[in-house]
XYZ file of C-alpha atoms in Angstrom:
92
model
C 31.422 -11.704 1.278
C 29.471 -8.482 0.836
C 26.774 -7.892 3.449
C 26.537 -11.614 4.073
C 25.919 -12.465 0.415
C 27.612 -15.512 -1.067
C 30.146 -15.028 -3.847
C 28.926 -15.517 -7.399
C 30.333 -18.309 -9.503
C 31.513 -17.344 -12.981
C 28.729 -19.513 -14.413
C 26.176 -17.265 -12.689
C 27.339 -14.123 -14.451
C 25.439 -13.359 -17.622
C 27.315 -11.299 -20.204
C 25.582 -8.488 -22.026
C 24.323 -9.821 -25.379
C 26.688 -8.722 -28.130
C 29.437 -7.634 -25.713
C 31.941 -10.187 -27.008
C 31.240 -9.264 -30.620
C 31.533 -5.559 -29.836
C 34.882 -6.180 -28.120
C 36.095 -8.042 -31.218
C 35.036 -5.173 -33.498
C 36.802 -2.685 -31.252
C 39.987 -4.768 -31.265
C 39.806 -4.950 -35.066
C 39.312 -1.178 -35.308
C 42.198 -0.541 -32.908
C 44.461 -2.849 -34.922
C 43.504 -1.103 -38.168
C 44.099 2.366 -36.711
C 47.410 1.423 -35.087
C 49.161 1.119 -38.467
C 51.297 -1.655 -36.941
C 50.144 -4.056 -39.632
C 50.282 -3.865 -43.410
C 47.371 -6.259 -43.757
C 44.590 -7.493 -41.486
C 42.957 -10.827 -42.267
C 39.539 -11.332 -40.699
C 37.780 -14.685 -40.659
C 34.044 -14.056 -40.396
C 31.123 -16.418 -39.833
C 28.637 -17.141 -42.658
C 27.100 -14.099 -44.351
C 23.967 -13.579 -42.195
C 25.966 -13.677 -38.948
C 28.763 -11.563 -40.441
C 26.296 -8.891 -41.562
C 24.675 -8.870 -38.125
C 28.112 -8.494 -36.530
C 29.105 -5.624 -38.809
C 25.745 -3.910 -38.219
C 26.090 -4.143 -34.429
C 27.517 -0.629 -33.819
C 24.756 1.007 -35.877
C 22.110 -1.122 -34.170
C 23.415 -0.139 -30.737
C 23.377 3.556 -31.718
C 19.806 3.216 -32.979
C 18.758 1.433 -29.803
C 20.364 4.054 -27.556
C 18.756 6.891 -29.532
C 15.372 5.309 -28.924
C 16.198 4.678 -25.286
C 17.588 8.147 -24.549
C 15.803 11.213 -25.956
C 18.028 13.795 -27.725
C 17.630 16.325 -24.902
C 19.010 13.857 -22.393
C 21.862 12.935 -24.724
C 22.770 16.626 -25.079
C 22.590 17.185 -21.319
C 24.809 14.174 -20.701
C 27.360 15.388 -23.268
C 27.427 18.931 -21.843
C 27.502 17.954 -18.157
C 31.335 17.831 -17.815
C 31.788 21.151 -19.642
C 29.103 22.899 -17.608
C 30.587 21.505 -14.412
C 34.007 22.925 -15.261
C 32.550 26.293 -16.260
C 30.470 26.510 -13.099
C 33.291 25.212 -10.934
C 31.014 22.710 -9.239
C 30.436 19.018 -9.884
C 27.289 18.370 -11.887
C 24.893 15.618 -10.780
C 25.165 12.346 -12.660
């Protein structure tokens, strides 16, 4: 109970579109990079859905580039370094 608000049921939570697919791709990448396996077998959906799944990381990058201008991306990337150099926390 936060500030008198009722708890949310799990059915009320809406996942971010593509989050499950992105998690699967990350798990696949991690498994491939771990070198624990000699062979990875991946069962994919039919071609159109498989291509959309495999294109998801590039689509997310493209979307974020459109959403965040390059100057803001650079500032965000440099913020931790500048904070350490200046010796003060940088605003988020």
